[in-house]
GROMACS .gro file of C-alpha atoms in nm:
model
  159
    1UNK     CA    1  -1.551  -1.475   0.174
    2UNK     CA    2  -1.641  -1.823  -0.035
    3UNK     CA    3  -1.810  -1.539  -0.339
    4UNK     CA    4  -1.671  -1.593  -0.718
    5UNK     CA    5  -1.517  -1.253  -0.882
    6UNK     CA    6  -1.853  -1.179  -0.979
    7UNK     CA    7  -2.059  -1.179  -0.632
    8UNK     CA    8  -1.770  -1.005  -0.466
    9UNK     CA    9  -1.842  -0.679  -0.736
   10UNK     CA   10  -2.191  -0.745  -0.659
   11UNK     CA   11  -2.204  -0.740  -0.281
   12UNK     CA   12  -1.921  -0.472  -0.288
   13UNK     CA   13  -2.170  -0.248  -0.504
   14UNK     CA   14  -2.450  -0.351  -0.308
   15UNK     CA   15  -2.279  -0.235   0.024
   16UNK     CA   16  -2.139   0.091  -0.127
   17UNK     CA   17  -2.506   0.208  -0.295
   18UNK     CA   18  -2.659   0.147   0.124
   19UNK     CA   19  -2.364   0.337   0.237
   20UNK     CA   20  -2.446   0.646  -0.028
   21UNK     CA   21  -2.767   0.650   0.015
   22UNK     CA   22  -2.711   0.723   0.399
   23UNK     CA   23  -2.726   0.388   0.590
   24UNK     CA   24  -2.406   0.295   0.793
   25UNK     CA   25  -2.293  -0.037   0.745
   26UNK     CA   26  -2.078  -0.230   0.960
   27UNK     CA   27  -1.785  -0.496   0.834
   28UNK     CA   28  -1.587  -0.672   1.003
   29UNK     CA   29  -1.308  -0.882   0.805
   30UNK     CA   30  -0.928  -0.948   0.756
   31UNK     CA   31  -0.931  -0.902   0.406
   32UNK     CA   32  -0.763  -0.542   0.369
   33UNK     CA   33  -0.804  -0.487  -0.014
   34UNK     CA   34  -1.211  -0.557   0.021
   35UNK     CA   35  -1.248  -0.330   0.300
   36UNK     CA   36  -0.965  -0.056   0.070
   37UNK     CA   37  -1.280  -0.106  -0.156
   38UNK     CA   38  -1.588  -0.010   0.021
   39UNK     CA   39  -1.540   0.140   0.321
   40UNK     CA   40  -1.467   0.526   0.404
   41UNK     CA   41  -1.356   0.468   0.776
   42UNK     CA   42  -1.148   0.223   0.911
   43UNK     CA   43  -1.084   0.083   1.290
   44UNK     CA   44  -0.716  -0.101   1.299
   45UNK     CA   45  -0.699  -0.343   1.618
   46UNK     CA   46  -0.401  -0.550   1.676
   47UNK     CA   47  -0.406  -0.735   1.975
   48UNK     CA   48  -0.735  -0.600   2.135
   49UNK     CA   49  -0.623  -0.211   2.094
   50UNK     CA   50  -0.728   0.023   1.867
   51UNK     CA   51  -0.441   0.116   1.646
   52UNK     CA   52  -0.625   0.342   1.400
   53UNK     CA   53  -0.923   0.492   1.353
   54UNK     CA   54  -1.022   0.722   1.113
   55UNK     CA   55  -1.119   0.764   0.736
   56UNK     CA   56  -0.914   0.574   0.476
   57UNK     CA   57  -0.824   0.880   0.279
   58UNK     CA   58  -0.667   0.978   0.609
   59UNK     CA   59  -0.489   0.685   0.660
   60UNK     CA   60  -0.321   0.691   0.275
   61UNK     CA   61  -0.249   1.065   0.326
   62UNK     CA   62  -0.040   0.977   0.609
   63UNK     CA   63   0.093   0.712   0.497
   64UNK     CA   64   0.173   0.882   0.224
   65UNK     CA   65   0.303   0.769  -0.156
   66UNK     CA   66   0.598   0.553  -0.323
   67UNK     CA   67   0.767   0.517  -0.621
   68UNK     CA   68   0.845   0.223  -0.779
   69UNK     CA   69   1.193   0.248  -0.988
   70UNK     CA   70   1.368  -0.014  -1.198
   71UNK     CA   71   1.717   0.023  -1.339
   72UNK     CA   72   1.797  -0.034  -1.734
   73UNK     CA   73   2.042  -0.336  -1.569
   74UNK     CA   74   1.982  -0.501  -1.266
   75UNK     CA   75   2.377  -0.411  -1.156
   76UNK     CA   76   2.208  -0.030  -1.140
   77UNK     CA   77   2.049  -0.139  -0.870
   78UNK     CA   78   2.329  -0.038  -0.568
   79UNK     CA   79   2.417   0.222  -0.740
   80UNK     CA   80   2.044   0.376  -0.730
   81UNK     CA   81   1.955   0.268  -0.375
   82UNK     CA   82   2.281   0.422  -0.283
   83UNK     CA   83   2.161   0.770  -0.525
   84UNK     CA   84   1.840   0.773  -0.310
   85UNK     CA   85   2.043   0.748   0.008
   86UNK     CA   86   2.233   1.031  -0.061
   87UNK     CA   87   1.959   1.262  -0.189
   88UNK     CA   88   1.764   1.149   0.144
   89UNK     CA   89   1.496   0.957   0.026
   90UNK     CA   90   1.398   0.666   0.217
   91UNK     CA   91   1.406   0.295  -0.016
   92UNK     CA   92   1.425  -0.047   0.008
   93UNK     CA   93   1.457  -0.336  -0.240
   94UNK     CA   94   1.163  -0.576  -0.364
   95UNK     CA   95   1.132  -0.880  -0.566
   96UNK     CA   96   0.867  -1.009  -0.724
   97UNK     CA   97   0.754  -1.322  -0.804
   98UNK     CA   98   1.006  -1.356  -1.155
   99UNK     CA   99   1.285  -1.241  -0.954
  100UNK     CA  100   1.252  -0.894  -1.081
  101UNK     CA  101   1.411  -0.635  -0.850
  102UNK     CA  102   1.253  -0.277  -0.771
  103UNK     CA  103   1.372  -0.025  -0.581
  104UNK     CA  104   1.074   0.137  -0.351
  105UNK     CA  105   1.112   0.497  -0.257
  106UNK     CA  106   0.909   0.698  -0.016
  107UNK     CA  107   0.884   1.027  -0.234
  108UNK     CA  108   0.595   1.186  -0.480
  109UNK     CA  109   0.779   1.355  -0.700
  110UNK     CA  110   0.886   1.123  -0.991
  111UNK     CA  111   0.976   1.422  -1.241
  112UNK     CA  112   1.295   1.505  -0.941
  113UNK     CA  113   1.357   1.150  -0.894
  114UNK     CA  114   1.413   1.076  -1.264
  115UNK     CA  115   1.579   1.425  -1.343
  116UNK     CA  116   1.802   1.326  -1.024
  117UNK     CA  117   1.872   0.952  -1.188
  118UNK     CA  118   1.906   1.070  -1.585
  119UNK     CA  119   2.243   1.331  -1.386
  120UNK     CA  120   2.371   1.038  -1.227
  121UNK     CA  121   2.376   0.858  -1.565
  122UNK     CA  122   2.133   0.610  -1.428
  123UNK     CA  123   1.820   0.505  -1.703
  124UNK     CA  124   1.518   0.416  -1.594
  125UNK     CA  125   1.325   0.160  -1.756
  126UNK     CA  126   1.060   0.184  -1.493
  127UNK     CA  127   0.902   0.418  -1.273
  128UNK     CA  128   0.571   0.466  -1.134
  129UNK     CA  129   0.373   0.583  -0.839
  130UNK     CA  130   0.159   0.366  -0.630
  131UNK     CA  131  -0.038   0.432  -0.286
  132UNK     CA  132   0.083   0.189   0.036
  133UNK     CA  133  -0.218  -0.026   0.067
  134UNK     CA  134  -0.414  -0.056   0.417
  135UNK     CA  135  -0.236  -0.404   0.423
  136UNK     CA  136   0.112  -0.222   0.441
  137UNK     CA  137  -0.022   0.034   0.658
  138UNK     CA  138  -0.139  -0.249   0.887
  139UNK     CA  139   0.222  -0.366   0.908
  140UNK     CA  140   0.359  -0.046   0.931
  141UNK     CA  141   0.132   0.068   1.247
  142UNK     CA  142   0.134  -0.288   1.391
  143UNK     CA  143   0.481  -0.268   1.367
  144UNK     CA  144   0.504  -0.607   1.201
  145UNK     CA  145   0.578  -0.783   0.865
  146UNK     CA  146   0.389  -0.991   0.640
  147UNK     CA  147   0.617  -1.259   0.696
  148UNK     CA  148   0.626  -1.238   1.082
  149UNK     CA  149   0.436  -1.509   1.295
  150UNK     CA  150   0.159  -1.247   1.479
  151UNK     CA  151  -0.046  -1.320   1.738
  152UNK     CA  152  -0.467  -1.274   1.621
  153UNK     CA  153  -0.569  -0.970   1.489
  154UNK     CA  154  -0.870  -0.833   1.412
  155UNK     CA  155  -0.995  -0.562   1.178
  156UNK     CA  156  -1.323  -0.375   1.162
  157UNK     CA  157  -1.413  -0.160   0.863
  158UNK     CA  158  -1.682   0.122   0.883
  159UNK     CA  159  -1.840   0.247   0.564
   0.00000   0.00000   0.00000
């Protein structure tokens, strides 16, 4: 907290090279991508009880991957979410900050998704794969949203 871009590379390095060479380092903090950065096991505690704990890998495995699809038009839209539906994969719309809709798909396999889209005579403009961040985990496990009003949480991060 309170570093510039540059000191936060520098401590993060600085904490990783201890960590490698053997020392374990303890880090306590709220802010999910820094501890996504440098530590290899996480505690998760929402409202004093442990809701994960375990290495990060493990909790991205499980977690698992998305896609991210976009539609040549945005009126493609319903008819993909609906094409994901059927197929049984698991989706849900976001916007970003433009207004720019994407349809989010729990699957791995964008060569099947696409193949599945291009026979439904739907064109992708976009499509990529991205892993849920600890931040979405969080939510996920917590059982919350981003935009919900939580009670104090607290997060630990073991490297």
């Amino acid at each position: 907290n309170g570093l510039d871009p540059a000191g936060i590379v520098e401590m993060r390095d600085l904490i990783r090279s201890l960590a490698d060479d053997g020392m374990t380092i303890f880090v306590s903090s709220h802010l999910l991508a820094e501890i996504e950065h440098i530590c290899d096991h996480l505690v998760m505690i929402s409202d004093g009880k442990t809701v994960f704990q375990g290495e990060v890998a493990g909790l991205r495995a499980a977690r698992g991957s998305e896609l991210e699809l976009r539609p040549e038009t945005a009126a493609q839209l319903a008819s993909l979410a609906g094409l994901m539906t059927t197929k049984g994969f698991e989706s849900r719309v976001e916007e970003d900050t433009d207004g720019q809709q994407t349809l989010i798909v729990a699957a791995d396999d964008a060569g099947a998704i696409n193949r599945t889209c291009m026979e439904a005579g739907i064109t992708l403009v976009h499509i990529s794969q991205r892993t849920r961040s600890l931040e979405e985990a969080f939510f996920e496990l917590t059982g919350t949203h981003s935009r919900d009003t939580v009670s104090a949480h607290a997060l630990g991060g073991i490297s």
